[in-house]
JSON list of C-alpha atoms in Angstrom, two decimals:
[
{"chain": "A", "resi": 10, "resn": "MET", "atom": "CA", "xyz": [92.91, -125.56, -18.73]},
{"chain": "A", "resi": 11, "resn": "ALA", "atom": "CA", "xyz": [91.02, -122.50, -17.56]},
{"chain": "A", "resi": 12, "resn": "GLY", "atom": "CA", "xyz": [92.94, -119.28, -16.95]},
{"chain": "A", "resi": 13, "resn": "ASP", "atom": "CA", "xyz": [93.36, -117.42, -13.67]},
{"chain": "A", "resi": 14, "resn": "ARG", "atom": "CA", "xyz": [94.19, -113.85, -14.60]},
{"chain": "A", "resi": 15, "resn": "ASP", "atom": "CA", "xyz": [93.31, -112.26, -11.24]},
{"chain": "A", "resi": 16, "resn": "ARG", "atom": "CA", "xyz": [96.18, -109.96, -10.38]},
{"chain": "A", "resi": 17, "resn": "ARG", "atom": "CA", "xyz": [94.71, -108.24, -7.34]},
{"chain": "A", "resi": 18, "resn": "ILE", "atom": "CA", "xyz": [97.30, -107.07, -4.80]},
{"chain": "A", "resi": 19, "resn": "GLY", "atom": "CA", "xyz": [94.91, -107.02, -1.87]},
{"chain": "A", "resi": 20, "resn": "ARG", "atom": "CA", "xyz": [96.53, -109.90, 0.00]},
{"chain": "A", "resi": 21, "resn": "ARG", "atom": "CA", "xyz": [100.00, -108.43, -0.27]},
{"chain": "A", "resi": 22, "resn": "ALA", "atom": "CA", "xyz": [98.82, -104.94, 0.63]},
{"chain": "A", "resi": 23, "resn": "LEU", "atom": "CA", "xyz": [97.10, -106.38, 3.69]},
{"chain": "A", "resi": 24, "resn": "LEU", "atom": "CA", "xyz": [100.29, -108.20, 4.64]},
{"chain": "A", "resi": 25, "resn": "VAL", "atom": "CA", "xyz": [102.28, -104.97, 4.51]},
{"chain": "A", "resi": 26, "resn": "GLY", "atom": "CA", "xyz": [99.68, -102.92, 6.34]},
{"chain": "A", "resi": 27, "resn": "GLY", "atom": "CA", "xyz": [99.02, -105.62, 8.91]},
{"chain": "A", "resi": 28, "resn": "ALA", "atom": "CA", "xyz": [102.70, -106.06, 9.68]},
{"chain": "A", "resi": 29, "resn": "ALA", "atom": "CA", "xyz": [103.22, -102.33, 10.07]},
{"chain": "A", "resi": 30, "resn": "ALA", "atom": "CA", "xyz": [100.31, -102.07, 12.48]},
{"chain": "A", "resi": 31, "resn": "ALA", "atom": "CA", "xyz": [101.49, -105.07, 14.48]},
{"chain": "A", "resi": 32, "resn": "VAL", "atom": "CA", "xyz": [105.01, -103.83, 15.04]},
{"chain": "A", "resi": 33, "resn": "GLY", "atom": "CA", "xyz": [104.00, -100.26, 15.85]},
{"chain": "A", "resi": 34, "resn": "THR", "atom": "CA", "xyz": [107.18, -98.41, 16.74]},
{"chain": "A", "resi": 35, "resn": "ALA", "atom": "CA", "xyz": [109.25, -101.59, 17.10]},
{"chain": "A", "resi": 36, "resn": "ALA", "atom": "CA", "xyz": [112.10, -102.03, 14.64]},
{"chain": "A", "resi": 37, "resn": "LEU", "atom": "CA", "xyz": [111.71, -104.63, 11.88]},
{"chain": "A", "resi": 38, "resn": "THR", "atom": "CA", "xyz": [114.54, -107.03, 11.16]},
{"chain": "A", "resi": 39, "resn": "ARG", "atom": "CA", "xyz": [116.35, -106.76, 7.84]},
{"chain": "A", "resi": 40, "resn": "ASP", "atom": "CA", "xyz": [114.74, -110.01, 6.68]},
{"chain": "A", "resi": 41, "resn": "GLU", "atom": "CA", "xyz": [111.26, -108.74, 7.55]},
{"chain": "A", "resi": 42, "resn": "LEU", "atom": "CA", "xyz": [111.89, -105.46, 5.74]},
{"chain": "A", "resi": 43, "resn": "THR", "atom": "CA", "xyz": [113.07, -107.31, 2.65]},
{"chain": "A", "resi": 44, "resn": "ARG", "atom": "CA", "xyz": [110.01, -109.55, 2.62]},
{"chain": "A", "resi": 45, "resn": "LEU", "atom": "CA", "xyz": [107.65, -106.61, 3.09]},
{"chain": "A", "resi": 46, "resn": "TYR", "atom": "CA", "xyz": [109.42, -104.51, 0.47]},
{"chain": "A", "resi": 47, "resn": "TRP", "atom": "CA", "xyz": [108.86, -106.85, -2.44]},
{"chain": "A", "resi": 48, "resn": "ARG", "atom": "CA", "xyz": [105.16, -107.18, -1.57]},
{"chain": "A", "resi": 49, "resn": "LEU", "atom": "CA", "xyz": [104.60, -103.46, -2.13]},
{"chain": "A", "resi": 50, "resn": "PRO", "atom": "CA", "xyz": [102.58, -102.63, -5.27]},
{"chain": "A", "resi": 51, "resn": "GLY", "atom": "CA", "xyz": [104.77, -102.49, -8.35]},
{"chain": "A", "resi": 52, "resn": "VAL", "atom": "CA", "xyz": [107.76, -104.19, -6.69]},
{"chain": "A", "resi": 53, "resn": "ARG", "atom": "CA", "xyz": [108.88, -107.48, -8.22]},
{"chain": "A", "resi": 54, "resn": "ARG", "atom": "CA", "xyz": [110.93, -109.90, -6.13]},
{"chain": "A", "resi": 55, "resn": "ALA", "atom": "CA", "xyz": [114.41, -110.48, -7.52]},
{"chain": "A", "resi": 56, "resn": "ARG", "atom": "CA", "xyz": [114.74, -113.65, -9.64]},
{"chain": "A", "resi": 57, "resn": "VAL", "atom": "CA", "xyz": [117.64, -115.54, -11.14]},
{"chain": "A", "resi": 58, "resn": "ALA", "atom": "CA", "xyz": [117.13, -115.83, -14.88]},
{"chain": "A", "resi": 59, "resn": "GLY", "atom": "CA", "xyz": [116.85, -119.43, -16.03]},
{"chain": "A", "resi": 60, "resn": "ALA", "atom": "CA", "xyz": [116.94, -120.90, -12.51]},
{"chain": "A", "resi": 61, "resn": "VAL", "atom": "CA", "xyz": [115.13, -124.23, -12.06]},
{"chain": "A", "resi": 62, "resn": "ASP", "atom": "CA", "xyz": [113.71, -125.88, -8.94]},
{"chain": "A", "resi": 63, "resn": "PHE", "atom": "CA", "xyz": [114.44, -129.44, -10.06]},
{"chain": "A", "resi": 64, "resn": "ARG", "atom": "CA", "xyz": [118.03, -130.35, -10.84]},
{"chain": "A", "resi": 65, "resn": "GLY", "atom": "CA", "xyz": [118.45, -131.46, -14.43]},
{"chain": "A", "resi": 66, "resn": "ALA", "atom": "CA", "xyz": [115.32, -129.73, -15.71]},
{"chain": "A", "resi": 67, "resn": "ARG", "atom": "CA", "xyz": [115.55, -127.54, -18.78]},
{"chain": "A", "resi": 68, "resn": "TRP", "atom": "CA", "xyz": [114.23, -123.99, -18.40]},
{"chain": "A", "resi": 69, "resn": "VAL", "atom": "CA", "xyz": [111.82, -122.68, -21.05]},
{"chain": "A", "resi": 70, "resn": "ALA", "atom": "CA", "xyz": [109.82, -119.70, -19.78]},
{"chain": "A", "resi": 71, "resn": "ALA", "atom": "CA", "xyz": [106.05, -119.62, -20.10]},
{"chain": "A", "resi": 72, "resn": "SER", "atom": "CA", "xyz": [104.36, -116.34, -20.96]},
{"chain": "A", "resi": 73, "resn": "SER", "atom": "CA", "xyz": [104.01, -114.13, -17.90]},
{"chain": "A", "resi": 74, "resn": "ALA", "atom": "CA", "xyz": [100.32, -113.86, -18.80]},
{"chain": "A", "resi": 75, "resn": "ASN", "atom": "CA", "xyz": [99.89, -117.52, -17.89]},
{"chain": "A", "resi": 76, "resn": "TYR", "atom": "CA", "xyz": [101.04, -117.36, -14.27]},
{"chain": "A", "resi": 77, "resn": "ARG", "atom": "CA", "xyz": [101.04, -114.99, -11.30]},
{"chain": "A", "resi": 78, "resn": "THR", "atom": "CA", "xyz": [104.20, -113.90, -9.49]},
{"chain": "A", "resi": 79, "resn": "ALA", "atom": "CA", "xyz": [104.18, -115.06, -5.86]},
{"chain": "A", "resi": 80, "resn": "ASP", "atom": "CA", "xyz": [106.49, -116.18, -3.05]},
{"chain": "A", "resi": 81, "resn": "ARG", "atom": "CA", "xyz": [105.28, -119.67, -2.25]},
{"chain": "A", "resi": 82, "resn": "PRO", "atom": "CA", "xyz": [105.17, -121.25, 0.23]},
{"chain": "A", "resi": 83, "resn": "ASP", "atom": "CA", "xyz": [105.45, -118.05, 2.28]},
{"chain": "A", "resi": 84, "resn": "ASP", "atom": "CA", "xyz": [102.33, -116.44, 0.84]},
{"chain": "A", "resi": 85, "resn": "TYR", "atom": "CA", "xyz": [100.49, -119.60, -0.29]},
{"chain": "A", "resi": 86, "resn": "ARG", "atom": "CA", "xyz": [100.95, -123.02, 1.30]},
{"chain": "A", "resi": 87, "resn": "VAL", "atom": "CA", "xyz": [101.80, -125.73, -1.23]},
{"chain": "A", "resi": 88, "resn": "ASP", "atom": "CA", "xyz": [100.11, -129.05, -0.43]},
{"chain": "A", "resi": 89, "resn": "ARG", "atom": "CA", "xyz": [99.25, -130.65, -3.78]},
{"chain": "A", "resi": 90, "resn": "VAL", "atom": "CA", "xyz": [100.84, -131.97, -6.94]},
{"chain": "A", "resi": 91, "resn": "VAL", "atom": "CA", "xyz": [98.41, -132.02, -9.87]},
{"chain": "A", "resi": 92, "resn": "VAL", "atom": "CA", "xyz": [99.10, -134.56, -12.63]},
{"chain": "A", "resi": 93, "resn": "HIS", "atom": "CA", "xyz": [98.10, -133.52, -16.16]},
{"chain": "A", "resi": 94, "resn": "VAL", "atom": "CA", "xyz": [98.35, -134.92, -19.68]},
{"chain": "A", "resi": 95, "resn": "THR", "atom": "CA", "xyz": [99.04, -132.50, -22.53]},
{"chain": "A", "resi": 96, "resn": "GLN", "atom": "CA", "xyz": [96.64, -134.03, -25.07]},
{"chain": "A", "resi": 97, "resn": "GLY", "atom": "CA", "xyz": [99.31, -133.34, -27.67]},
{"chain": "A", "resi": 98, "resn": "GLY", "atom": "CA", "xyz": [103.02, -133.35, -28.28]},
{"chain": "A", "resi": 99, "resn": "TYR", "atom": "CA", "xyz": [105.73, -131.66, -26.24]},
{"chain": "A", "resi": 100, "resn": "ALA", "atom": "CA", "xyz": [106.37, -128.86, -28.75]},
{"chain": "A", "resi": 101, "resn": "SER", "atom": "CA", "xyz": [102.69, -127.96, -29.01]},
{"chain": "A", "resi": 102, "resn": "ALA", "atom": "CA", "xyz": [102.38, -127.78, -25.22]},
{"chain": "A", "resi": 103, "resn": "VAL", "atom": "CA", "xyz": [105.39, -125.47, -24.93]},
{"chain": "A", "resi": 104, "resn": "LYS", "atom": "CA", "xyz": [104.00, -123.28, -27.72]},
{"chain": "A", "resi": 105, "resn": "ALA", "atom": "CA", "xyz": [100.64, -123.03, -25.94]},
{"chain": "A", "resi": 106, "resn": "PHE", "atom": "CA", "xyz": [102.21, -122.12, -22.59]},
{"chain": "A", "resi": 107, "resn": "GLN", "atom": "CA", "xyz": [104.30, -119.42, -24.26]},
{"chain": "A", "resi": 108, "resn": "ASP", "atom": "CA", "xyz": [101.19, -117.91, -25.90]},
{"chain": "A", "resi": 109, "resn": "PRO", "atom": "CA", "xyz": [99.83, -115.07, -23.72]},
{"chain": "A", "resi": 110, "resn": "ALA", "atom": "CA", "xyz": [96.36, -115.65, -25.15]},
{"chain": "A", "resi": 111, "resn": "HIS", "atom": "CA", "xyz": [96.30, -119.28, -23.95]},
{"chain": "A", "resi": 112, "resn": "GLY", "atom": "CA", "xyz": [95.58, -118.33, -20.35]},
{"chain": "A", "resi": 113, "resn": "ALA", "atom": "CA", "xyz": [97.23, -121.39, -18.82]},
{"chain": "A", "resi": 114, "resn": "ALA", "atom": "CA", "xyz": [100.59, -123.01, -18.09]},
{"chain": "A", "resi": 115, "resn": "ALA", "atom": "CA", "xyz": [101.96, -125.74, -15.86]},
{"chain": "A", "resi": 116, "resn": "HIS", "atom": "CA", "xyz": [105.14, -125.61, -13.83]},
{"chain": "A", "resi": 117, "resn": "TYR", "atom": "CA", "xyz": [106.63, -128.63, -15.60]},
{"chain": "A", "resi": 118, "resn": "ILE", "atom": "CA", "xyz": [106.29, -130.85, -18.66]},
{"chain": "A", "resi": 119, "resn": "VAL", "atom": "CA", "xyz": [107.64, -134.41, -18.61]},
{"chain": "A", "resi": 120, "resn": "ARG", "atom": "CA", "xyz": [108.35, -135.84, -22.06]},
{"chain": "A", "resi": 121, "resn": "LYS", "atom": "CA", "xyz": [107.98, -139.46, -23.15]},
{"chain": "A", "resi": 122, "resn": "ASP", "atom": "CA", "xyz": [111.75, -139.83, -23.11]},
{"chain": "A", "resi": 123, "resn": "GLY", "atom": "CA", "xyz": [111.92, -138.66, -19.49]},
{"chain": "A", "resi": 124, "resn": "ARG", "atom": "CA", "xyz": [113.29, -135.18, -20.16]},
{"chain": "A", "resi": 125, "resn": "ILE", "atom": "CA", "xyz": [111.83, -132.53, -17.85]},
{"chain": "A", "resi": 126, "resn": "THR", "atom": "CA", "xyz": [111.16, -128.91, -18.77]},
{"chain": "A", "resi": 127, "resn": "GLN", "atom": "CA", "xyz": [110.29, -126.23, -16.22]},
{"chain": "A", "resi": 128, "resn": "LEU", "atom": "CA", "xyz": [108.24, -123.29, -17.49]},
{"chain": "A", "resi": 129, "resn": "VAL", "atom": "CA", "xyz": [107.10, -121.59, -14.25]},
{"chain": "A", "resi": 130, "resn": "ARG", "atom": "CA", "xyz": [108.99, -121.35, -10.97]},
{"chain": "A", "resi": 131, "resn": "GLU", "atom": "CA", "xyz": [107.40, -123.28, -8.11]},
{"chain": "A", "resi": 132, "resn": "LEU", "atom": "CA", "xyz": [107.22, -120.12, -6.03]},
{"chain": "A", "resi": 133, "resn": "ASP", "atom": "CA", "xyz": [104.83, -118.64, -8.62]},
{"chain": "A", "resi": 134, "resn": "VAL", "atom": "CA", "xyz": [101.16, -119.50, -9.17]},
{"chain": "A", "resi": 135, "resn": "ALA", "atom": "CA", "xyz": [100.79, -121.25, -12.53]},
{"chain": "A", "resi": 136, "resn": "PHE", "atom": "CA", "xyz": [97.34, -121.21, -14.11]},
{"chain": "A", "resi": 137, "resn": "HIS", "atom": "CA", "xyz": [97.03, -124.95, -14.68]},
{"chain": "A", "resi": 138, "resn": "ALA", "atom": "CA", "xyz": [94.20, -126.34, -12.58]},
{"chain": "A", "resi": 139, "resn": "GLY", "atom": "CA", "xyz": [91.19, -124.27, -13.63]},
{"chain": "A", "resi": 140, "resn": "ASN", "atom": "CA", "xyz": [90.53, -123.48, -9.97]},
{"chain": "A", "resi": 141, "resn": "ARG", "atom": "CA", "xyz": [92.12, -120.45, -8.30]},
{"chain": "A", "resi": 142, "resn": "SER", "atom": "CA", "xyz": [92.54, -122.04, -4.87]},
{"chain": "A", "resi": 143, "resn": "TYR", "atom": "CA", "xyz": [94.13, -125.16, -6.35]},
{"chain": "A", "resi": 144, "resn": "ASN", "atom": "CA", "xyz": [96.40, -123.06, -8.54]},
{"chain": "A", "resi": 145, "resn": "GLU", "atom": "CA", "xyz": [97.64, -121.25, -5.47]},
{"chain": "A", "resi": 146, "resn": "ARG", "atom": "CA", "xyz": [98.27, -124.41, -3.45]},
{"chain": "A", "resi": 147, "resn": "SER", "atom": "CA", "xyz": [99.69, -126.80, -6.06]},
{"chain": "A", "resi": 148, "resn": "VAL", "atom": "CA", "xyz": [102.50, -127.60, -8.46]},
{"chain": "A", "resi": 149, "resn": "GLY", "atom": "CA", "xyz": [101.27, -128.67, -11.90]},
{"chain": "A", "resi": 150, "resn": "ILE", "atom": "CA", "xyz": [103.06, -131.37, -13.91]},
{"chain": "A", "resi": 151, "resn": "GLU", "atom": "CA", "xyz": [102.09, -132.01, -17.54]},
{"chain": "A", "resi": 152, "resn": "HIS", "atom": "CA", "xyz": [102.93, -135.30, -19.25]},
{"chain": "A", "resi": 153, "resn": "GLU", "atom": "CA", "xyz": [103.37, -135.51, -23.01]},
{"chain": "A", "resi": 154, "resn": "GLY", "atom": "CA", "xyz": [100.74, -137.65, -24.71]},
{"chain": "A", "resi": 155, "resn": "PHE", "atom": "CA", "xyz": [97.06, -138.46, -24.88]},
{"chain": "A", "resi": 156, "resn": "VAL", "atom": "CA", "xyz": [94.81, -139.90, -22.17]},
{"chain": "A", "resi": 157, "resn": "ASP", "atom": "CA", "xyz": [93.52, -142.66, -24.47]},
{"chain": "A", "resi": 158, "resn": "ARG", "atom": "CA", "xyz": [97.00, -143.87, -25.49]},
{"chain": "A", "resi": 159, "resn": "PRO", "atom": "CA", "xyz": [98.52, -145.96, -22.67]},
{"chain": "A", "resi": 160, "resn": "GLN", "atom": "CA", "xyz": [101.67, -146.40, -24.76]},
{"chain": "A", "resi": 161, "resn": "ASP", "atom": "CA", "xyz": [102.40, -142.69, -24.29]},
{"chain": "A", "resi": 162, "resn": "PHE", "atom": "CA", "xyz": [103.05, -143.27, -20.58]},
{"chain": "A", "resi": 163, "resn": "THR", "atom": "CA", "xyz": [106.52, -144.73, -20.95]},
{"chain": "A", "resi": 164, "resn": "ASP", "atom": "CA", "xyz": [108.84, -146.23, -18.34]},
{"chain": "A", "resi": 165, "resn": "ALA", "atom": "CA", "xyz": [111.13, -143.21, -18.74]},
{"chain": "A", "resi": 166, "resn": "MET", "atom": "CA", "xyz": [108.22, -140.82, -18.18]},
{"chain": "A", "resi": 167, "resn": "TYR", "atom": "CA", "xyz": [107.01, -142.59, -15.04]},
{"chain": "A", "resi": 168, "resn": "ALA", "atom": "CA", "xyz": [110.52, -142.74, -13.59]},
{"chain": "A", "resi": 169, "resn": "ALA", "atom": "CA", "xyz": [111.34, -139.08, -14.30]},
{"chain": "A", "resi": 170, "resn": "SER", "atom": "CA", "xyz": [107.98, -137.79, -13.11]},
{"chain": "A", "resi": 171, "resn": "ALA", "atom": "CA", "xyz": [108.24, -139.86, -9.93]},
{"chain": "A", "resi": 172, "resn": "ARG", "atom": "CA", "xyz": [111.64, -138.29, -9.16]},
{"chain": "A", "resi": 173, "resn": "LEU", "atom": "CA", "xyz": [110.15, -134.85, -9.74]},
{"chain": "A", "resi": 174, "resn": "THR", "atom": "CA", "xyz": [107.09, -135.47, -7.58]},
{"chain": "A", "resi": 175, "resn": "ALA", "atom": "CA", "xyz": [109.20, -137.02, -4.81]},
{"chain": "A", "resi": 176, "resn": "ALA", "atom": "CA", "xyz": [111.36, -133.88, -4.77]},
{"chain": "A", "resi": 177, "resn": "ILE", "atom": "CA", "xyz": [108.31, -131.62, -4.62]},
{"chain": "A", "resi": 178, "resn": "CYS", "atom": "CA", "xyz": [106.74, -133.67, -1.81]},
{"chain": "A", "resi": 179, "resn": "GLY", "atom": "CA", "xyz": [109.97, -133.54, 0.14]},
{"chain": "A", "resi": 180, "resn": "ARG", "atom": "CA", "xyz": [110.39, -129.81, -0.40]},
{"chain": "A", "resi": 181, "resn": "TYR", "atom": "CA", "xyz": [106.94, -128.94, 0.97]},
{"chain": "A", "resi": 182, "resn": "GLY", "atom": "CA", "xyz": [106.51, -131.71, 3.53]},
{"chain": "A", "resi": 183, "resn": "MET", "atom": "CA", "xyz": [103.76, -133.56, 1.65]},
{"chain": "A", "resi": 184, "resn": "ALA", "atom": "CA", "xyz": [103.04, -137.26, 2.03]},
{"chain": "A", "resi": 185, "resn": "PRO", "atom": "CA", "xyz": [103.39, -139.08, -1.34]},
{"chain": "A", "resi": 186, "resn": "ASP", "atom": "CA", "xyz": [99.81, -140.31, -1.37]},
{"chain": "A", "resi": 187, "resn": "ARG", "atom": "CA", "xyz": [96.57, -139.81, -3.30]},
{"chain": "A", "resi": 188, "resn": "GLU", "atom": "CA", "xyz": [95.47, -137.03, -0.98]},
{"chain": "A", "resi": 189, "resn": "HIS", "atom": "CA", "xyz": [98.43, -134.89, -1.97]},
{"chain": "A", "resi": 190, "resn": "VAL", "atom": "CA", "xyz": [99.19, -136.18, -5.48]},
{"chain": "A", "resi": 191, "resn": "ILE", "atom": "CA", "xyz": [96.03, -135.87, -7.55]},
{"chain": "A", "resi": 192, "resn": "GLY", "atom": "CA", "xyz": [94.84, -135.84, -11.14]},
{"chain": "A", "resi": 193, "resn": "HIS", "atom": "CA", "xyz": [93.46, -132.81, -12.93]},
{"chain": "A", "resi": 194, "resn": "VAL", "atom": "CA", "xyz": [90.13, -134.63, -13.05]},
{"chain": "A", "resi": 195, "resn": "GLU", "atom": "CA", "xyz": [89.97, -134.39, -9.24]},
{"chain": "A", "resi": 196, "resn": "VAL", "atom": "CA", "xyz": [90.21, -130.60, -9.10]},
{"chain": "A", "resi": 197, "resn": "PRO", "atom": "CA", "xyz": [86.81, -129.17, -8.11]},
{"chain": "A", "resi": 198, "resn": "GLY", "atom": "CA", "xyz": [84.99, -127.34, -10.88]},
{"chain": "A", "resi": 199, "resn": "THR", "atom": "CA", "xyz": [87.07, -128.65, -13.77]},
{"chain": "A", "resi": 200, "resn": "ASP", "atom": "CA", "xyz": [85.76, -130.57, -16.78]},
{"chain": "A", "resi": 201, "resn": "HIS", "atom": "CA", "xyz": [89.10, -132.24, -17.57]},
{"chain": "A", "resi": 202, "resn": "THR", "atom": "CA", "xyz": [89.56, -136.01, -17.44]},
{"chain": "A", "resi": 203, "resn": "ASP", "atom": "CA", "xyz": [93.36, -136.24, -17.31]},
{"chain": "A", "resi": 204, "resn": "PRO", "atom": "CA", "xyz": [95.44, -138.16, -16.56]},
{"chain": "A", "resi": 205, "resn": "GLY", "atom": "CA", "xyz": [92.74, -140.70, -17.48]},
{"chain": "A", "resi": 206, "resn": "GLU", "atom": "CA", "xyz": [92.10, -144.37, -16.85]},
{"chain": "A", "resi": 207, "resn": "HIS", "atom": "CA", "xyz": [95.41, -145.55, -18.33]},
{"chain": "A", "resi": 208, "resn": "TRP", "atom": "CA", "xyz": [97.55, -143.63, -15.84]},
{"chain": "A", "resi": 209, "resn": "ASP", "atom": "CA", "xyz": [98.85, -146.24, -13.39]},
{"chain": "A", "resi": 210, "resn": "TRP", "atom": "CA", "xyz": [98.49, -144.54, -10.01]},
{"chain": "A", "resi": 211, "resn": "ASP", "atom": "CA", "xyz": [99.68, -147.54, -8.00]},
{"chain": "A", "resi": 212, "resn": "ARG", "atom": "CA", "xyz": [102.86, -147.82, -10.06]},
{"chain": "A", "resi": 213, "resn": "TYR", "atom": "CA", "xyz": [103.44, -144.09, -10.00]},
{"chain": "A", "resi": 214, "resn": "LEU", "atom": "CA", "xyz": [103.11, -143.61, -6.25]},
{"chain": "A", "resi": 215, "resn": "ARG", "atom": "CA", "xyz": [105.19, -146.72, -5.61]},
{"chain": "A", "resi": 216, "resn": "LEU", "atom": "CA", "xyz": [107.97, -145.12, -7.65]},
{"chain": "A", "resi": 217, "resn": "VAL", "atom": "CA", "xyz": [107.53, -141.77, -5.87]},
{"chain": "A", "resi": 218, "resn": "ARG", "atom": "CA", "xyz": [107.82, -143.45, -2.45]},
{"chain": "A", "resi": 219, "resn": "ARG", "atom": "CA", "xyz": [110.82, -145.50, -3.52]},
{"chain": "A", "resi": 220, "resn": "VAL", "atom": "CA", "xyz": [112.66, -142.39, -4.69]},
{"chain": "A", "resi": 221, "resn": "GLY", "atom": "CA", "xyz": [111.74, -140.55, -1.51]},
{"chain": "A", "resi": 222, "resn": "GLN", "atom": "CA", "xyz": [113.28, -143.29, 0.62]},
{"chain": "A", "resi": 223, "resn": "THR", "atom": "CA", "xyz": [116.68, -143.23, -1.13]}
]
């Protein structure tokens, strides 16, 4: 995974300046003031330590060097889920995402046994796709295993990941289809091949849709 270390504040500064110009002498609502305040340079939006976006997920924080603080979907529209494979074990993936020199992290890792770990909040931009635009617009889900080992993609993994993806699609109003749920290999400009030929897309999306209908 390629890094995305761009920390420019231009977009947020423009948001603040543009809003101020638009309202002129009109009073801003308390909600508007709050939203503008945290976008000022050097101001970090309040977070709840250890909070997760998917119920039942375990929180293990990635290095702050491997993602960019944001306020999605307010500042970046979320319209993709990107499916990855770790090309290694769970512990090695967590270690890599906690290494500030690694330059990449996904929002989630799904283990072979179906356990889900969240490492980056969905409102933040994780550096997982190797493409800045896709990082900003997507949620990245890693799956423990290797692309050339179909046995790594267990029933428990498919079921848990489908529940996670269904929740993400529902949260951001995405259709559970191949336009909105894509593989890392489909991200423009990347040289990755995951999730590979052994990932059963038909089975996976069938599970995602089934969960979404319950």
